Amino acid sequence: MTEQPRKPRATSSKSLPDRAGYFGDFGGRYVPETLTAALDEFDAAYRKMRRDREFRHELDRILAEFVGRPTPLTEAPRFAELCGRFRLFLKREDLNHTGAHKINNAVGQALVARNMGKKRIIAETGAGQHGVATATACALLGLQCVVYMGEVDMARQELNVFRMRLLGAEVVPVSSGSRTLKDAINEAIRDWVTNVRTTHYILGSVLGPHPYPMVVRDFQSVIGREALVQLRKRVGKTPDVAIACVGGGSNAIGLFYEMLKHESIRMIGVEAGGRGPKLGDHAARFSGGMPGVLHGTHSMVLQDEFGQISETHSISAGLDYPSVGPEHAYLQQVGRIEYHDCSDELALEAFHRLSEKEGIIPALESSHALGWLMRNGNDIATGSVVVANLSGRGDKDVPQIAALEQRHT
Amino acid sequence: MNRVDAMFKRLKREKRCGLIAYVTCGDPDVDTTVRVVEELERAGADAIELGVPFSDPIADGPVIQAAAQRALEGGTTLLDVFRAARAIREKSQIPLIAFSYLNPLLRFGMERFGKDGAAAGFDAVLLTDLLPEAAREIQRSLHHHGLGLVFLLAPTSSEKRITMIDRASDGFVYYVSTTGVTGTRSDLDPALLGRLDEIRLRLRKPLAVGFGISKREHYDALRERCACVVVGSAIVRAIADGDPVGAPQRAGDVVRSIVYHSGQ
């Protein structure tokens, strides 16, 4: 890592990361020495399988027959009317098996793990979607599964805890620190350091040490690849705007990655604005963070002046994390993608409006992208084609929202 | 010659295995940490690792995690860690190694840390989440102010990495005794002794062994096989196990229960 930022080399990240896992200044591998052998092994296995026809066929077969890909592209005209004068298409990752995009990565990594001969899988989860997806992939492939989850998240996502247990996974409550996603990752890393010889860690977002940001991105890039084909059929062109919520950033990079080469596409990542701009009240890393190292990667991190990691807040557990994928940090630095935030309140508003107007209950995470469109859609040119990633469905959020609104009425 | 090199030279001359004692700075408060370090030296510790508390200590087990959390809740910052080092240095020439995660130092600025850290009396820095391949500029900043950078070696390190880490590490190589986080364990990893015999032949630098070492029988098994052992969680637990006034005595007792000789 350099103290003075290196000059970014290219605006396309097609050739990134480099061999050491850097996207410009960001990324890399900042882990205890104990993990380097496992990360090298995973990197080598993944690179080999990526070229292997049999592996690709098996993954494609599972995605088609088990996950339910390709997912539909749904036009949402009644919701779009509330936002502006553009056409809005939703990429329906909520219709994947298990209800979110997370399964794309979970089955991919579980296949790699099985082929590496690792019989035990660990994972962290925030909202529970990645935990459920990993538990599902492990059930499918006959692997043992342990999921770490913060106690706060377990309380707000009770249903997903039960689903993971139904799927045969062990869910381990994490009671340290803020008892959310960040602490679940700490605990998963500690498990991995201990059981590294027998265990593969299925990290759920484009975070962590190299090669995770690359591997997770590649497995999620199916989202944008499908969307481009579907849009070409429906409107005969690439979209004018692509938008997605950004927690760690896997659904966003999944939508954006194949579109990066089309320079005319405006790309927008939406972070959790939470309750307000004070440190601790949001998870907006680009407006409130500084470069730093957390969980093995150099990226934008919410931290205090002494480098202690801040607590974060978001109404949605999946966005409630103090760092962001390093490739996002790079794409922001070089100006390819713009990042904004959306408050709890506005996300909640979008959650209701999409449900009422389109018959689709979105995840609170995805609602942040929709909320930003409601607030700022008037600035998008008339007749533009906008594609938003509907990264997950909102069923998991219904009890939390019911409780919240009961309190308020 | 710096204090770390001088210590390993002395241990070699005296033909004994040394002991590095770890304490989390600011647990329960900075003044107690200073008194604990003084007593650890009297009890026979040859060097001190002073832990910089961090909010997300992924390489630490529950004992040191809890200590870091207490220190942070007490408001300990890097400035307090320097204050502790200065206070220790006023009375002692014991080697002082800052034990930290990367982010607090990055945020402070590596040049600035090198300058202020050296001025406070530190001799070296050990960063649990920094690998040699990512460390070049950081190491240069530290060297610029006369501070060494120590790297860790793990049971899973490849042959190639053993050589690389030996070359890159300043003063000594810290061998992690087992795959896992810090914390006391009743027995040493059964593969450890054999592994140490292999590794010692490949290393040119002195070898310190840490993680899970808390008892005299561990020390006895290791004393012929490394230059130094590191004891952390057992000391940290003793500090927390009672009132702050008695913390130095309890910490010193841990060291006395492990090594035979009394302090120099």
XYZ file of C-alpha atoms in Angstrom:
673
model
C 0.000 0.000 0.000
C 1.170 3.504 -0.708
C 0.618 6.520 1.441
C 0.390 8.758 -1.579
C -2.332 7.445 -3.886
C -0.984 5.725 -6.941
C -2.159 7.105 -10.223
C -5.121 5.060 -11.415
C -4.228 3.158 -14.536
C -7.476 2.627 -16.375
C -11.117 3.531 -16.094
C -12.219 0.032 -17.017
C -11.640 -2.584 -14.377
C -11.831 -5.436 -16.864
C -8.182 -6.262 -16.292
C -8.362 -5.690 -12.541
C -7.478 -6.692 -9.955
C -3.753 -7.093 -10.618
C -1.911 -10.237 -9.505
C -1.652 -8.979 -5.946
C -5.352 -8.182 -5.819
C -5.252 -4.392 -6.188
C -7.757 -2.185 -7.928
C -5.567 0.918 -8.154
C -4.940 1.908 -4.521
C -7.579 -0.389 -3.146
C -7.895 -4.092 -2.395
C -4.897 -6.265 -1.639
C -4.512 -8.791 1.130
C -4.187 -7.702 4.771
C -4.554 -10.845 6.827
C -2.695 -12.932 9.381
C 0.054 -15.010 7.762
C -1.831 -18.199 8.694
C -4.419 -17.490 5.980
C -2.076 -16.826 3.076
C -1.739 -20.467 2.076
C -5.527 -20.944 1.997
C -6.041 -17.738 0.022
C -3.379 -18.795 -2.490
C -4.977 -22.223 -2.758
C -8.418 -20.700 -3.308
C -7.055 -18.261 -5.871
C -5.316 -21.013 -7.833
C -8.312 -23.371 -7.647
C -10.689 -20.641 -8.746
C -8.525 -19.554 -11.688
C -8.269 -23.153 -12.828
C -11.985 -23.861 -12.508
C -12.933 -20.639 -14.241
C -11.296 -22.053 -17.375
C -12.628 -25.555 -16.863
C -15.547 -26.423 -19.126
C -16.963 -29.056 -16.797
C -17.015 -26.667 -13.867
C -18.743 -23.982 -15.899
C -21.349 -26.439 -17.160
C -22.118 -27.636 -13.668
C -22.448 -24.067 -12.382
C -24.686 -23.077 -15.308
C -26.826 -26.148 -14.796
C -27.316 -25.364 -11.092
C -28.065 -21.709 -11.855
C -30.697 -22.750 -14.411
C -32.293 -25.755 -12.721
C -31.912 -24.913 -9.032
C -31.526 -21.140 -8.691
C -33.979 -20.309 -11.479
C -31.837 -18.190 -13.797
C -32.152 -16.205 -15.897
C -34.194 -13.976 -13.628
C -36.843 -11.841 -15.346
C -36.561 -8.163 -16.207
C -39.785 -6.443 -15.191
C -40.829 -2.976 -16.317
C -42.262 -0.917 -13.449
C -44.222 1.933 -15.088
C -46.533 2.780 -12.198
C -43.648 3.157 -9.783
C -41.567 5.009 -12.394
C -44.324 7.615 -12.652
C -43.639 8.545 -9.038
C -39.976 9.137 -9.838
C -39.810 11.000 -13.142
C -40.263 10.582 -16.855
C -38.010 7.611 -17.568
C -38.682 3.930 -18.189
C -37.690 1.763 -15.234
C -36.767 -1.892 -15.510
C -36.180 -4.041 -12.464
C -33.696 -6.900 -12.612
C -35.537 -9.446 -10.559
C -32.859 -11.013 -8.355
C -35.626 -11.323 -5.765
C -37.001 -14.187 -7.845
C -33.891 -16.307 -7.372
C -34.261 -19.347 -5.169
C -33.815 -18.153 -1.548
C -34.940 -14.673 -2.540
C -31.818 -12.675 -3.301
C -28.740 -12.409 -5.505
C -26.574 -13.964 -2.778
C -27.195 -17.487 -4.073
C -25.222 -16.760 -7.294
C -22.016 -16.461 -5.304
C -22.855 -19.084 -2.692
C -23.323 -21.915 -5.201
C -20.251 -20.816 -7.152
C -17.976 -20.796 -4.130
C -19.506 -23.969 -2.690
C -18.673 -25.752 -5.952
C -15.085 -24.494 -5.803
C -14.852 -25.590 -2.162
C -16.177 -29.045 -2.918
C -13.704 -29.419 -5.767
C -10.881 -28.331 -3.441
C -11.919 -31.149 -1.096
C -13.044 -28.841 1.735
C -15.914 -30.456 3.598
C -16.682 -27.692 6.053
C -18.038 -24.279 5.061
C -18.260 -21.164 7.189
C -20.001 -17.912 6.338
C -20.973 -14.608 7.914
C -24.342 -13.037 7.441
C -25.930 -9.655 8.104
C -29.510 -9.671 6.866
C -29.383 -13.443 6.769
C -29.692 -13.682 2.996
C -26.103 -14.766 2.451
C -26.386 -17.195 5.359
C -29.529 -18.725 3.888
C -27.950 -18.888 0.430
C -24.822 -20.571 1.802
C -26.831 -23.015 3.913
C -28.838 -23.842 0.789
C -25.768 -24.380 -1.394
C -24.243 -26.585 1.310
C -27.408 -28.680 1.573
C -27.363 -29.088 -2.199
C -23.742 -30.205 -2.288
C -23.594 -32.134 0.971
C -21.250 -29.808 2.848
C -21.221 -28.977 6.546
C -22.235 -25.360 7.168
C -21.611 -22.957 10.060
C -22.955 -19.390 9.851
C -21.820 -16.529 12.100
C -24.434 -13.867 12.763
C -24.489 -10.872 15.110
C -27.034 -11.044 17.927
C -28.627 -7.765 16.853
C -29.106 -9.104 13.337
C -30.437 -12.413 14.666
C -33.144 -10.486 16.496
C -34.147 -8.393 13.487
C -33.981 -11.302 11.032
C -35.425 -14.131 13.098
C -37.072 -15.800 10.144
C -33.781 -16.212 8.295
C -32.184 -17.739 11.403
C -34.916 -20.364 11.416
C -34.521 -20.952 7.681
C -30.794 -21.585 8.045
C -31.433 -24.085 10.813
C -34.080 -25.821 8.698
C -31.465 -26.156 5.982
C -29.175 -27.975 8.374
C -26.766 -25.148 9.150
C -25.445 -24.269 12.558
C -26.023 -20.576 13.352
C -23.517 -19.167 15.837
C -24.561 -15.961 17.631
C -21.857 -13.282 17.798
C -21.994 -11.117 20.908
C -18.824 -9.050 20.507
C -18.592 -5.413 19.398
C -21.685 -3.972 17.750
C -23.101 -7.506 17.319
C -23.789 -6.953 13.611
C -22.242 -7.946 10.276
C -18.782 -6.517 11.032
C -18.477 -8.634 14.153
C -19.848 -11.711 12.390
C -17.013 -11.337 9.859
C -14.455 -10.991 12.693
C -15.706 -14.234 14.186
C -15.796 -16.050 10.836
C -12.171 -15.011 10.202
C -11.179 -16.288 13.660
C -12.839 -19.618 12.898
C -11.063 -19.756 9.547
C -7.646 -18.992 11.065
C -8.248 -21.923 13.403
C -9.722 -24.473 10.980
C -8.073 -23.288 7.800
C -6.878 -26.707 6.678
C -10.352 -28.266 6.484
C -12.605 -25.275 5.978
C -13.515 -22.889 3.197
C -14.871 -19.473 4.089
C -17.660 -18.387 1.721
C -17.487 -14.628 2.051
C -20.758 -13.097 0.891
C -19.733 -9.827 -0.662
C -17.016 -8.220 -2.791
C -14.994 -7.638 0.354
C -12.138 -9.234 2.190
C -8.654 -10.233 1.097
C -7.756 -11.085 -2.480
C -9.128 -13.131 -4.267
C -12.590 -12.664 -2.702
C -13.501 -9.318 -4.301
C -12.644 -10.785 -7.710
C -14.301 -14.178 -7.199
C -17.547 -12.798 -5.784
C -17.708 -10.176 -8.541
C -17.248 -12.824 -11.221
C -19.997 -15.031 -9.798
C -22.363 -12.048 -9.513
C -21.592 -10.604 -12.945
C -24.253 -12.899 -14.397
C -26.778 -10.256 -13.271
C -25.549 -7.541 -15.626
C -24.779 -9.999 -18.409
C -28.400 -11.152 -18.436
C -29.765 -7.634 -18.047
C -27.866 -6.394 -21.119
C -29.250 -9.224 -23.256
C -32.782 -8.699 -21.928
C -32.667 -4.941 -22.500
C -31.354 -5.387 -26.009
C -34.402 -7.544 -26.739
C -36.871 -5.233 -25.029
C -35.654 -1.756 -25.920
C -32.977 -2.492 -28.493
C -30.115 -0.816 -26.630
C -27.994 -0.612 -23.517
C -29.541 1.248 -20.578
C -28.866 4.929 -19.981
C -28.692 4.484 -16.220
C -27.930 1.495 -13.989
C -28.561 1.762 -10.279
C -28.138 -0.535 -7.278
C -27.778 -0.371 -3.526
C -24.287 -0.794 -2.070
C -23.558 -2.531 1.215
C -20.422 -4.533 0.605
C -21.405 -4.028 -3.002
C -21.896 -7.475 -4.531
C -25.294 -6.917 -6.118
C -24.121 -3.565 -7.470
C -20.894 -4.846 -8.988
C -22.915 -7.806 -10.296
C -25.148 -5.446 -12.248
C -22.419 -2.974 -13.229
C -19.480 -5.152 -14.132
C -20.439 -6.145 -17.682
C -21.676 -2.600 -18.315
C -18.415 -0.849 -17.402
C -17.174 -1.081 -20.957
C -20.200 0.847 -22.225
C -19.089 4.349 -21.408
C -22.492 5.880 -22.114
C -24.103 4.079 -19.177
C -24.389 6.238 -16.087
C -23.922 4.117 -12.980
C -25.158 4.952 -9.528
C -24.463 3.138 -6.276
C -26.698 3.978 -3.323
C -25.443 3.606 0.233
C -27.378 3.628 3.480
C -27.893 7.200 4.662
C -29.455 5.895 7.873
C -30.712 8.494 10.363
C -28.384 11.296 9.329
C -24.826 12.369 8.507
C -23.310 11.956 12.006
C -20.670 9.206 12.301
C -22.443 6.152 13.683
C -25.837 7.083 12.237
C -25.309 5.800 8.694
C -23.246 3.519 6.462
C -22.268 6.058 3.772
C -18.593 5.211 3.334
C -17.943 7.519 0.423
C -19.211 10.681 2.082
C -18.179 9.825 5.649
C -15.250 7.421 5.350
C -11.478 7.520 4.900
C -9.153 5.033 3.235
C -8.316 2.251 5.660
C -7.940 -1.472 6.175
C -10.726 -3.631 7.537
C -11.270 -7.367 7.107
C -8.316 -7.892 4.835
C -8.811 -5.179 2.265
C -7.855 -1.537 1.731
C -10.942 0.489 0.956
C -13.099 3.350 2.198
C -13.808 2.803 5.885
C -15.947 4.576 8.465
C -13.544 5.178 11.349
C -12.607 7.689 14.002
C -9.481 9.859 13.996
C -7.480 7.058 15.649
C -8.434 4.389 13.148
C -10.971 2.620 15.335
C -13.787 1.265 13.189
C -17.083 3.099 13.673
C -20.397 1.584 14.464
C -22.883 2.065 11.665
C -26.618 2.312 11.405
C -29.073 1.373 8.732
C -32.660 0.226 8.757
C -31.454 -2.603 6.534
C -29.053 -5.134 8.021
C -27.549 -5.867 4.612
C -26.192 -2.332 4.199
C -25.089 -1.904 7.810
C -21.319 -2.236 7.347
C -18.442 0.252 7.818
C -16.436 -0.642 4.703
C -17.195 -1.188 1.024
C -15.804 -3.432 -1.696
C -12.388 -2.174 -2.900
C -13.418 -2.220 -6.545
C -16.179 0.261 -5.709
C -13.619 2.477 -3.981
C -11.526 2.324 -7.141
C -14.440 2.996 -9.510
C -15.450 5.969 -7.384
C -11.896 7.313 -7.324
C -11.552 7.172 -11.105
C -15.000 8.700 -11.528
C -16.651 5.802 -13.344
C -19.439 5.260 -10.811
C -21.155 7.871 -8.665
C -22.202 7.037 -5.123
C -25.029 8.634 -3.207
C -27.025 7.739 -0.167
C -30.650 7.244 0.753
C -32.074 7.673 4.256
C -33.950 5.040 6.253
C -37.101 7.056 5.854
C -36.888 7.379 2.087
C -36.043 3.690 1.678
C -39.093 2.809 3.729
C -41.215 5.067 1.552
C -39.949 3.326 -1.597
C -40.571 -0.057 0.029
C -44.260 0.818 0.365
C -44.654 2.448 -3.002
C -43.162 -0.407 -5.000
C -45.347 -2.870 -3.112
C -48.523 -0.890 -3.800
C -47.809 0.203 -7.346
C -46.166 -2.867 -8.815
C -47.110 -5.817 -6.612
C -43.469 -6.416 -5.711
C -42.319 -6.251 -2.098
C -38.623 -5.295 -2.299
C -35.922 -5.974 0.267
C -35.106 -2.939 2.406
C -31.622 -3.020 0.880
C -32.922 -2.733 -2.685
C -35.412 -0.094 -1.527
C -32.495 2.301 -1.065
C -31.833 2.382 -4.816
C -35.551 2.923 -5.448
C -35.718 5.627 -2.785
C -32.901 7.520 -4.463
C -34.825 7.368 -7.761
C -37.955 8.725 -6.069
C -36.012 11.690 -4.717
C -33.760 12.400 -7.717
C -35.544 10.856 -10.700
C -36.657 14.215 -12.049
C -33.085 14.917 -13.075
C -33.021 11.889 -15.384
C -33.781 12.792 -19.014
C -37.248 12.054 -20.370
C -37.513 8.662 -22.058
C -34.263 7.339 -20.565
C -33.983 3.637 -19.865
C -33.083 2.937 -16.247
C -32.287 -0.510 -14.897
C -32.364 -1.028 -11.133
C -31.192 -4.136 -9.404
C -33.959 -5.518 -7.247
C -31.401 -7.499 -5.293
C -33.793 -9.265 -2.951
C -37.343 -9.678 -1.839
C -38.798 -8.002 1.194
C -40.504 -10.937 2.902
C -37.666 -11.096 5.422
C -38.276 -7.446 6.330
C -42.022 -7.624 6.816
C -42.013 -8.486 10.550
C -39.481 -5.711 11.278
C -41.510 -3.145 9.361
C -44.770 -4.266 10.912
C -43.247 -3.800 14.370
C -41.759 -0.431 13.406
C -45.038 0.921 12.092
C -47.079 -0.409 14.948
C -44.830 1.618 17.232
C -45.445 4.738 15.209
C -49.239 4.511 14.955
C 23.009 -1.800 18.172
C 19.286 -1.563 18.881
C 17.744 -3.036 21.987
C 16.073 -5.977 20.231
C 19.268 -7.196 18.577
C 21.158 -6.664 21.824
C 18.637 -8.787 23.695
C 18.931 -11.752 21.317
C 22.709 -11.486 21.462
C 22.602 -11.546 25.239
C 20.207 -14.527 25.309
C 22.561 -16.413 23.034
C 25.536 -15.584 25.194
C 23.674 -16.643 28.328
C 22.419 -19.768 26.549
C 18.873 -19.314 27.712
C 15.458 -19.006 26.144
C 13.985 -15.558 26.736
C 10.437 -14.431 27.434
C 8.527 -11.645 25.720
C 5.519 -10.464 27.704
C 2.441 -9.017 25.999
C 0.116 -6.494 27.617
C -2.775 -4.546 26.100
C -2.025 -0.893 26.705
C -4.731 0.905 28.658
C -6.291 -2.181 30.247
C -7.523 -1.231 32.782
C -5.746 2.148 32.425
C -2.457 3.514 31.125
C -0.848 4.067 34.546
C -1.526 0.480 35.534
C -0.029 -0.697 32.244
C 3.199 1.174 33.065
C 3.389 -0.371 36.536
C 2.615 -3.823 35.118
C 5.479 -3.513 32.625
C 7.927 -2.503 35.376
C 6.953 -5.571 37.378
C 7.075 -7.866 34.328
C 10.697 -6.799 33.829
C 11.519 -7.442 37.479
C 9.864 -10.873 37.178
C 12.178 -11.813 34.318
C 10.578 -10.670 31.060
C 13.254 -9.875 28.474
C 11.098 -7.713 26.207
C 7.614 -6.207 26.142
C 4.989 -6.263 23.443
C 2.727 -3.316 24.070
C -0.664 -3.961 22.467
C -2.398 -1.087 20.704
C -6.104 -1.689 21.316
C -8.175 -2.060 18.134
C -11.923 -2.303 17.655
C -11.773 -5.370 15.385
C -8.952 -7.659 16.514
C -9.388 -10.625 14.141
C -6.234 -12.443 15.267
C -7.119 -12.355 18.953
C -9.080 -14.754 21.110
C -11.662 -13.714 23.733
C -9.155 -12.693 26.466
C -7.265 -10.092 24.452
C -10.430 -9.003 22.605
C -12.016 -8.161 25.935
C -8.872 -6.325 27.074
C -8.884 -4.208 23.906
C -12.531 -3.412 24.407
C -11.909 -2.329 28.016
C -8.972 -0.174 26.929
C -11.026 1.500 24.193
C -13.945 2.057 26.537
C -11.462 3.761 28.857
C -10.579 6.093 25.975
C -7.098 4.749 25.200
C -5.661 6.129 21.951
C -2.331 5.837 20.195
C -1.266 8.997 22.035
C -1.756 7.146 25.329
C 0.282 4.233 24.005
C 3.141 6.663 23.330
C 2.683 8.151 26.785
C 2.984 4.675 28.310
C 6.098 3.923 26.272
C 7.743 7.179 27.379
C 6.977 6.446 31.022
C 8.436 2.942 30.711
C 11.495 4.251 28.893
C 12.255 6.763 31.654
C 13.230 3.920 33.935
C 14.064 0.984 31.689
C 16.013 -0.131 28.652
C 13.816 -3.187 28.041
C 13.036 -3.712 24.314
C 9.572 -2.370 23.491
C 7.608 -3.713 20.559
C 4.319 -2.128 19.473
C 1.841 -4.905 18.723
C -1.024 -3.674 16.577
C -3.348 -4.082 13.657
C -2.578 -2.028 10.595
C -5.479 0.435 10.543
C -4.753 2.529 13.664
C -1.207 3.125 12.380
C -2.336 3.845 8.823
C -4.838 6.386 10.043
C -2.210 8.034 12.237
C 0.222 8.087 9.308
C 3.178 5.747 9.037
C 5.813 8.479 8.913
C 4.279 10.169 11.888
C 4.006 6.882 13.769
C 7.645 6.120 13.008
C 8.763 9.503 14.299
C 6.583 9.641 17.415
C 6.966 5.936 18.148
C 10.753 6.071 18.057
C 10.756 9.224 20.153
C 8.538 7.516 22.732
C 11.034 4.674 23.062
C 9.704 1.898 20.836
C 12.195 -0.370 19.110
C 10.011 -2.296 16.705
C 6.489 -2.812 15.416
C 4.578 -6.016 14.810
C 1.385 -5.850 12.738
C -0.785 -8.956 12.747
C -2.507 -8.196 9.454
C 0.438 -6.973 7.402
C 2.278 -9.370 5.095
C 5.784 -8.628 3.776
C 4.550 -8.271 0.193
C 2.373 -5.297 1.179
C 4.836 -3.774 3.621
C 7.625 -2.263 1.590
C 6.768 1.409 2.006
C 5.576 0.982 5.559
C 8.841 -0.699 6.474
C 10.785 2.102 4.808
C 8.902 4.702 6.852
C 9.660 2.828 10.063
C 13.327 2.258 9.191
C 13.660 5.935 8.473
C 13.114 6.501 12.194
C 15.097 3.512 13.373
C 12.146 1.230 14.086
C 12.146 -2.413 13.022
C 9.177 -4.280 11.538
C 8.685 -7.851 12.703
C 6.765 -10.392 10.606
C 4.913 -13.491 11.678
C 5.405 -16.974 10.362
C 2.617 -19.568 10.559
C 2.355 -23.360 10.542
C 0.741 -23.039 7.110
C 3.516 -20.887 5.580
C 5.046 -22.396 2.448
C 8.787 -23.034 2.085
C 9.042 -20.009 -0.144
C 7.336 -17.788 2.387
C 9.559 -19.008 5.212
C 12.587 -17.722 3.326
C 10.868 -14.489 2.358
C 9.654 -13.739 5.877
C 13.043 -14.545 7.384
C 14.626 -12.084 4.997
C 12.023 -9.350 5.505
C 11.623 -9.482 9.274
C 13.728 -7.147 11.412
C 15.541 -8.584 14.426
C 13.651 -11.844 14.743
C 10.838 -13.937 13.310
C 7.655 -14.487 15.318
C 6.353 -18.035 14.832
C 2.652 -18.601 15.464
C 2.618 -21.949 17.296
C -0.694 -23.197 15.950
C -3.433 -22.307 13.471
C -5.732 -20.111 15.502
C -6.121 -16.910 17.447
C -4.301 -15.775 20.589
C -5.330 -17.465 23.821
C -4.107 -19.918 26.410
C -4.303 -23.608 25.606
C -3.618 -26.497 27.932
C -1.318 -28.295 25.501
C 1.026 -27.228 22.757
C 0.099 -28.140 19.194
C 1.426 -31.719 18.849
C 3.050 -30.872 15.519
C 4.845 -27.820 16.925
C 8.113 -29.270 18.181
C 8.840 -31.196 15.004
C 7.916 -28.196 12.892
C 10.235 -25.931 14.895
C 13.138 -28.318 14.345
C 12.574 -28.062 10.583
C 12.081 -24.327 10.527
C 15.063 -23.436 12.704
C 17.386 -24.911 10.125
C 16.013 -22.568 7.484
C 16.018 -19.340 9.462
C 18.923 -16.997 9.798
C 17.187 -14.757 12.312
C 16.332 -15.656 15.906
C 12.981 -17.313 16.436
C 10.292 -16.312 18.925
C 7.316 -18.615 19.446
C 3.939 -17.322 20.571
C 0.169 -18.075 20.748
C -1.031 -20.496 23.412
C 2.040 -20.431 25.656
C 1.146 -19.996 29.303
C 2.897 -22.611 31.464
C 6.319 -23.735 32.598
C 5.902 -27.081 30.844
C 5.337 -25.234 27.540
C 8.487 -23.221 28.183
C 10.427 -26.355 29.048
C 9.360 -28.066 25.840
C 10.310 -25.031 23.759
C 13.445 -23.669 25.456
C 15.895 -25.693 23.380
C 14.067 -24.946 20.167
C 13.683 -21.169 20.028
C 15.339 -17.987 21.206
C 12.276 -16.660 22.954
C 8.704 -17.474 23.885
C 5.868 -14.955 23.910
C 3.286 -15.010 26.693
C 0.167 -12.893 26.228
C -3.293 -14.039 27.191
C -2.193 -15.577 30.506
C -0.763 -12.199 31.576
C -3.738 -10.231 30.262
C -6.114 -12.527 32.125
C -4.149 -12.123 35.353
C -4.278 -8.329 35.019
C -8.059 -8.433 34.653
C -8.519 -10.929 37.463
C -8.761 -8.526 40.412
C -8.229 -4.889 41.323
C -5.791 -2.657 39.361
C -3.565 -2.182 42.434
C -2.697 -5.876 42.481
C -2.379 -6.186 38.696
C 1.449 -5.795 38.539
C 1.961 -8.514 41.153
C -0.455 -10.916 39.434
C 1.114 -10.291 36.015
C 4.617 -10.754 37.431
C 3.566 -14.034 39.046
C 2.635 -15.415 35.623
C 6.142 -14.715 34.333
C 7.759 -16.101 37.495
C 5.695 -19.267 37.173
C 7.062 -19.850 33.677
C 10.762 -18.930 33.740
C 13.346 -20.143 36.240
C 15.725 -17.249 36.405
C 15.009 -13.962 38.128
C 15.337 -10.650 36.315
C 18.700 -9.185 35.450
